[in-house]
Each structure stands twice: as structure tokens, then as C-alpha cells.
Coordinates of C-alpha atoms in Angstrom, one line a residue:
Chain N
X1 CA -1.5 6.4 15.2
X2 CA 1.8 6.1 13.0
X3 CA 2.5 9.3 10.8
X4 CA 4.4 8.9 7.9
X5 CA 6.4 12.0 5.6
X6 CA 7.9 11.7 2.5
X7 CA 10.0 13.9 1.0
X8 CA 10.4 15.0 -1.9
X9 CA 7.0 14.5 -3.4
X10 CA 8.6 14.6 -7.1
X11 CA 12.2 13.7 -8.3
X12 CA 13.5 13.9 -11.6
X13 CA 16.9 12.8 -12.2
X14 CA 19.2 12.2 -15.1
X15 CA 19.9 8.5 -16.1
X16 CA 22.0 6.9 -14.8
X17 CA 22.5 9.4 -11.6
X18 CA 21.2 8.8 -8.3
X19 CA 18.2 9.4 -6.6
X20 CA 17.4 9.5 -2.9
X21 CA 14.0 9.7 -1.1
X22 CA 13.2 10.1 2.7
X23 CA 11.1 9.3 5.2
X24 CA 9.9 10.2 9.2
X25 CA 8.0 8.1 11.4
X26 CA 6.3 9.2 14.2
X27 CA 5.7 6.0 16.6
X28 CA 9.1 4.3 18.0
X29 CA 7.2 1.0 18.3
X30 CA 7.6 0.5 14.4
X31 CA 9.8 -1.7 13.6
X32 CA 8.9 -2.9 9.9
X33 CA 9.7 -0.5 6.8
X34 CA 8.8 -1.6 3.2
X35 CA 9.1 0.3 0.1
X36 CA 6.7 -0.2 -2.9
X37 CA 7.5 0.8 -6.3
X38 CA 3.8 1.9 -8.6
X39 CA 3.3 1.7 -11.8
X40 CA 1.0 4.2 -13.5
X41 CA -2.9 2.1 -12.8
X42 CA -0.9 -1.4 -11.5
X43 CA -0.4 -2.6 -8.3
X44 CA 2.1 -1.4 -5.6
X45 CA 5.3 -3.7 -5.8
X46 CA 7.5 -4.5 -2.5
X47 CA 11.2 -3.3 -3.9
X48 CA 13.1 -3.8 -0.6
X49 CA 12.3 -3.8 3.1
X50 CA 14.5 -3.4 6.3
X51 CA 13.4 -4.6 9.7
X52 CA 14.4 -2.6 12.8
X53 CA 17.4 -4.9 14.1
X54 CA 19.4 -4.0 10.5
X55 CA 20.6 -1.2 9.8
X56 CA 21.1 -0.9 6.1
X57 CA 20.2 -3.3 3.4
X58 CA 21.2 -3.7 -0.3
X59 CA 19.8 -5.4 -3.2
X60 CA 21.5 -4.2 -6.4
X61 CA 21.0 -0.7 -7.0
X62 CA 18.7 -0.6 -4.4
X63 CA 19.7 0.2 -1.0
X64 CA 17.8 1.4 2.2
X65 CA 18.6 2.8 5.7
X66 CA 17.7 3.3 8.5
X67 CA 18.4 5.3 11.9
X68 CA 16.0 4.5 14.4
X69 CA 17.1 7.2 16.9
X70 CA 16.0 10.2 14.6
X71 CA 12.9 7.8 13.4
X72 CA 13.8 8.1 9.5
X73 CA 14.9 5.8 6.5
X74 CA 15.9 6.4 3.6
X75 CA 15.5 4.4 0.0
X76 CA 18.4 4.9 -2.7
X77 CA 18.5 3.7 -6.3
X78 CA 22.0 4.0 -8.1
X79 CA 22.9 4.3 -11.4
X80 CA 18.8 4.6 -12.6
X81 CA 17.8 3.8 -15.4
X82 CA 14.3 4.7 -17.3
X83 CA 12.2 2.2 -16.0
X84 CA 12.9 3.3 -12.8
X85 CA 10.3 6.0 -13.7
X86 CA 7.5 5.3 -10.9
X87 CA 5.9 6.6 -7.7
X88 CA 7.7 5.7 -4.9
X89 CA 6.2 5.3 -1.5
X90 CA 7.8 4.2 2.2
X91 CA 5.6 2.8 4.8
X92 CA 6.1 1.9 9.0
X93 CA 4.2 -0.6 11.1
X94 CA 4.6 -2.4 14.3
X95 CA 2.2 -5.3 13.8
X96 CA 0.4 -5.5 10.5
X97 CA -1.0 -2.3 9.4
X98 CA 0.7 -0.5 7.1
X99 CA 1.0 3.3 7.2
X100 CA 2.5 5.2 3.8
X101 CA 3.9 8.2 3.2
X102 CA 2.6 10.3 0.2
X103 CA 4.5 9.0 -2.2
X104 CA 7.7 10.6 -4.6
X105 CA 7.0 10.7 -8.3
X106 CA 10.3 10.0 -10.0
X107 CA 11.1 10.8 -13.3
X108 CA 14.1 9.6 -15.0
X109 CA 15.3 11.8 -17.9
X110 CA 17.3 9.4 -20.6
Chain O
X1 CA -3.4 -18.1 -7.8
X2 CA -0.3 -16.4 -9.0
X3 CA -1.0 -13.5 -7.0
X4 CA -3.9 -11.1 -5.5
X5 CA -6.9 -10.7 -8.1
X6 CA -9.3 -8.2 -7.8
X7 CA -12.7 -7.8 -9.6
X8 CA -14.6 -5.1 -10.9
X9 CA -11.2 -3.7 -12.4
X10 CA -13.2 -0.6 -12.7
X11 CA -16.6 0.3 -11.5
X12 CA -18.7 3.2 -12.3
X13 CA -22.1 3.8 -10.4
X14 CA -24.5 6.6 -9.4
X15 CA -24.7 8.4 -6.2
X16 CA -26.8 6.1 -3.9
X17 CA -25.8 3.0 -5.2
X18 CA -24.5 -0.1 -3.7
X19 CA -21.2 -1.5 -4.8
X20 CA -19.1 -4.7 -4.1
X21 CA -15.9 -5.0 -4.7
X22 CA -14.2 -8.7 -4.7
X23 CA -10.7 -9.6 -3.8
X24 CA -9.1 -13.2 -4.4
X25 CA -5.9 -13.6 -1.9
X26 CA -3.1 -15.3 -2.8
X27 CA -3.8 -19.0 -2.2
X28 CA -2.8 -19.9 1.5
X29 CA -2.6 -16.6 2.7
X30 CA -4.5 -16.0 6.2
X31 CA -4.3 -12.9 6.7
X32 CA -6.1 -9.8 4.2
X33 CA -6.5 -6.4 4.4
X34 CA -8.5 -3.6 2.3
X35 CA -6.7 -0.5 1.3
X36 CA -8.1 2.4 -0.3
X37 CA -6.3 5.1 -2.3
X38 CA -7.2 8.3 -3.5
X39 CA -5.3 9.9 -6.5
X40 CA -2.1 11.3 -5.2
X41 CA -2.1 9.9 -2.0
X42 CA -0.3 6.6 -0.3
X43 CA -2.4 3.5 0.5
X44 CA -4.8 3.9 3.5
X45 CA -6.0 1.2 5.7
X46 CA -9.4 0.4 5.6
X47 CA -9.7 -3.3 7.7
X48 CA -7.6 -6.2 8.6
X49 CA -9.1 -9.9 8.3
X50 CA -6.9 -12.5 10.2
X51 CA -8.8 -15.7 9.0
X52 CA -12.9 -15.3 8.7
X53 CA -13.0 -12.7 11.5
X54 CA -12.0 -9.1 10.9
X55 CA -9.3 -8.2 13.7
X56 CA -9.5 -4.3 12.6
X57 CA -11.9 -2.7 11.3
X58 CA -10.5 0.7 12.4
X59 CA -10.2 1.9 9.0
X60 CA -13.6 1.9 7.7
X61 CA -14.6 5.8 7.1
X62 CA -18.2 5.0 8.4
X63 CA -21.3 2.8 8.5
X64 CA -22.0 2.2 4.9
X65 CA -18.6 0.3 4.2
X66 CA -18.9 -3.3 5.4
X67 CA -16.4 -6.2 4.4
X68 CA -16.7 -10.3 4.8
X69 CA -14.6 -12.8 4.0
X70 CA -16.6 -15.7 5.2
X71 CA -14.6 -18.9 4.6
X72 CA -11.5 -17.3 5.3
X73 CA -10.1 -17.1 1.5
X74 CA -12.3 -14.8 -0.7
X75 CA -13.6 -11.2 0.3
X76 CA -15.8 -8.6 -0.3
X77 CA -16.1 -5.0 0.5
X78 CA -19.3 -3.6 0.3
X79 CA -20.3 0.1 0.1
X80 CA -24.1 1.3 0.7
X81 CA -25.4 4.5 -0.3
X82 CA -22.2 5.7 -2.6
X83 CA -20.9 9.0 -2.0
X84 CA -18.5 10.8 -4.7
X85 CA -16.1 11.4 -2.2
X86 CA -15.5 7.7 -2.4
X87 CA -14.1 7.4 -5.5
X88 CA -10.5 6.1 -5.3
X89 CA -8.5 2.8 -6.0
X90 CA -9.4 0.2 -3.7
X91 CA -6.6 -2.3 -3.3
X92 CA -6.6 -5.9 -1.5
X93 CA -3.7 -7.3 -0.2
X94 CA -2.6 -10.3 1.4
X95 CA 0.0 -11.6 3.3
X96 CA 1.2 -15.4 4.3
X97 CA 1.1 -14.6 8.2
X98 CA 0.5 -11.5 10.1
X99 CA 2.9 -9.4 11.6
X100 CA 5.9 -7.2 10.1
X101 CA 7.9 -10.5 9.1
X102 CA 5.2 -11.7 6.3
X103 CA 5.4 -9.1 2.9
X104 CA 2.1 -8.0 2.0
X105 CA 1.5 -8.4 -2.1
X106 CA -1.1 -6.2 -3.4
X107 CA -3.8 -6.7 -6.0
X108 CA -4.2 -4.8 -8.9
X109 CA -7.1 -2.5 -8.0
X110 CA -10.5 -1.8 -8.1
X111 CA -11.2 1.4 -9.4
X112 CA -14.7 3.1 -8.4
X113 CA -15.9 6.3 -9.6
X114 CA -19.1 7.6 -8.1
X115 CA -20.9 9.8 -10.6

């Protein structure tokens, strides 16, 4: 089945720098990648997604690529702000399972 | 509804018990699926309904977890003989269509602590 890594597992970042978290796939077949954004006990929330025909994709301070040769992505948040404090996690499918990564605690510093 | 609702919200029971847990899909969404996540970790896939028939039940640990969702809108997940090793966050999700086109919204939770 699909393996997914995450790294890092924690991020803490001044506001208002940057932050960037990564992610490995394992099968080539996968061709869907969402990111979901969790709240301390809510639910996850889709942020962004990128399909495997598109490269890179940008929504605001929110931007995520993806190289499909190497079999990694890669979510970035600009210009981050407090309540961008959250766990983070990527996730890969090819049909409609979902495999995640292990998530990234970020923690933005004000 | 507005989006995925879940009930219990939390759920504590004794070793042995039975639990069901109840998800509410977003209103014309055919397809649902049953995560579960344990603290720390990234959502795990438990089953897959596509409609009233489960088209992946791959995910289910063992025997004693069981899910229906028998006109095709509401589910339930059922767990016999409650272990403490499954305590975690179960989330429901649903999604319009299957496939990697159709974004999957999550429900809230149900949180179930095995004592």
C-alpha cells in the first residue's frame, strides 16, 4: 500500500516568516495530494490540493508542489501569521483512499 | 446538513463493551468513509462505503469492528468487545463522488476512550 513521510514532525517559526513542510510517496500510481490543516479536538480542513497533471498550485499564502519523478510535494505558507498555529498533515491516493503522513505541528511565535 | 456530523462527540465505556458510533454525511454525498486516529498520528483508513454497500472494508483492524450504512445516507460503526487499544478519534468523512477529483470534508469526531 501507499506510504506516506512527513517531515518535520514540529515547526516553529517566527510570524510572519515562512514555513515549509515535506512529503514522500511511495506508490507512482498516486495521483491526488490534499493537505488538511487541524485544529486542536476539530475536524481536519482541506487547505489546498494539487492533482498530478499540475505542477504547483497557489492560493494566497498557500502554495504547494509537486515533482512526481522523486515522488514528493511540498506545502508552503508565506508570511504566517498566529492562527496558522495547527497540525499539518499531507496525504496521497490514486482512487479514494486516503493515506497521511504523520503530521507537522506548527507553531507560530508572534 | 451544513457539513459531516458525528455523534457521540465523546464516548467513554468499559473494556468489553459495545459501542456505536454515528456519522451524518453531508447531504447528497454517495460516497463515506471511516477514519480512525490515534493521538499523534495522521488519519487511518478504516472502510469505504460507495452507496449502501461497503467497497473496502480493508481497513477494519479485526472482527469486532463492523460498519452499515443501510439506505445509503447515515452510518454506523460498531465495535464489539472494546479493547483499550482502541481508544482514538474516529472521524467520518464524505465526499460528493468517489475518486481523487471529489474533496473529502471530515466530521468533527468521535472520541472513544476505553477504560
Amino acid at each position: 500500500g501507499e506510504n506516506v513521510e512527513q517531515h518535520p514532525s514540529t515547526l516553529s517559526v517566527q510570524e510572519g516568516d515562512s514555513a515549509v513542510i515535506k512529503c514522500t510517496y511511495s506508490d507512482s500510481a498516486s495521483n491526488y495530494f490534499p493537505w488538511y490543516k487541524q485544529e486542536l479536538g476539530k475536524r481536519p480542513q482541506l487547505i489546498i490540493d494539487i492533482r498530478s497533471n499540475v505542477g504547483e498550485k497557489k492560493d494566497q499564502r498557500i502554495a504547494v508542489t509537486l515533482n512526481k519523478t522523486a515522488k514528493h510535494f511540498s506545502l508552503h505558507i508565506t508570511e504566517t501569521q498566529p492562527e496558522d498555529s495547527a497540525v499539518y498533515f499531507c496525504a496521497a491516493s490514486k482512487d479514494y483512499k486516503l493515506s497521511f503522513g504523520a503530521g507537522t505541528t506548527v507553531t507560530v511565535r508572534a | 446538513g451544513a457539513g459531516v456530523s458525528q455523534t457521540p462527540s465523546n464516548k467513554v465505556t468499559e473494556k468489553g463493551k459495545y459501542v456505536e458510533l454515528r456519522c451524518d454525511p453531508i447531504s447528497g454525498h454517495t460516497a463515506l468513509y471511516w477514519y480512525r486516529q490515534s493521538l499523534g498520528q495522521g488519519p487511518e483508513f478504516l472502510i469505504y462505503f460507495q452507496g449502501t454497500g461497503a467497497a473496502d472494508d480493508s481497513g477494519l483492524p479485526n472482527d469486532r469492528f463492523f460498519a452499515v450504512r443501510p439506505e445509503g445516507s447515515v452510518s454506523t460503526l460498531k465495535i464489539q468487545r472494546t479493547e483499550r487499544g482502541d481508544s482514538a478519534v474516529y472521524l467520518c468523512a464524505s465526499s460528493l463522488d468517489r475518486g481523487p477529483g471529489n474533496t473529502i470534508y471530515f466530521g468533527e469526531g468521535s472520541w472513544l476512550t476505553v477504560v
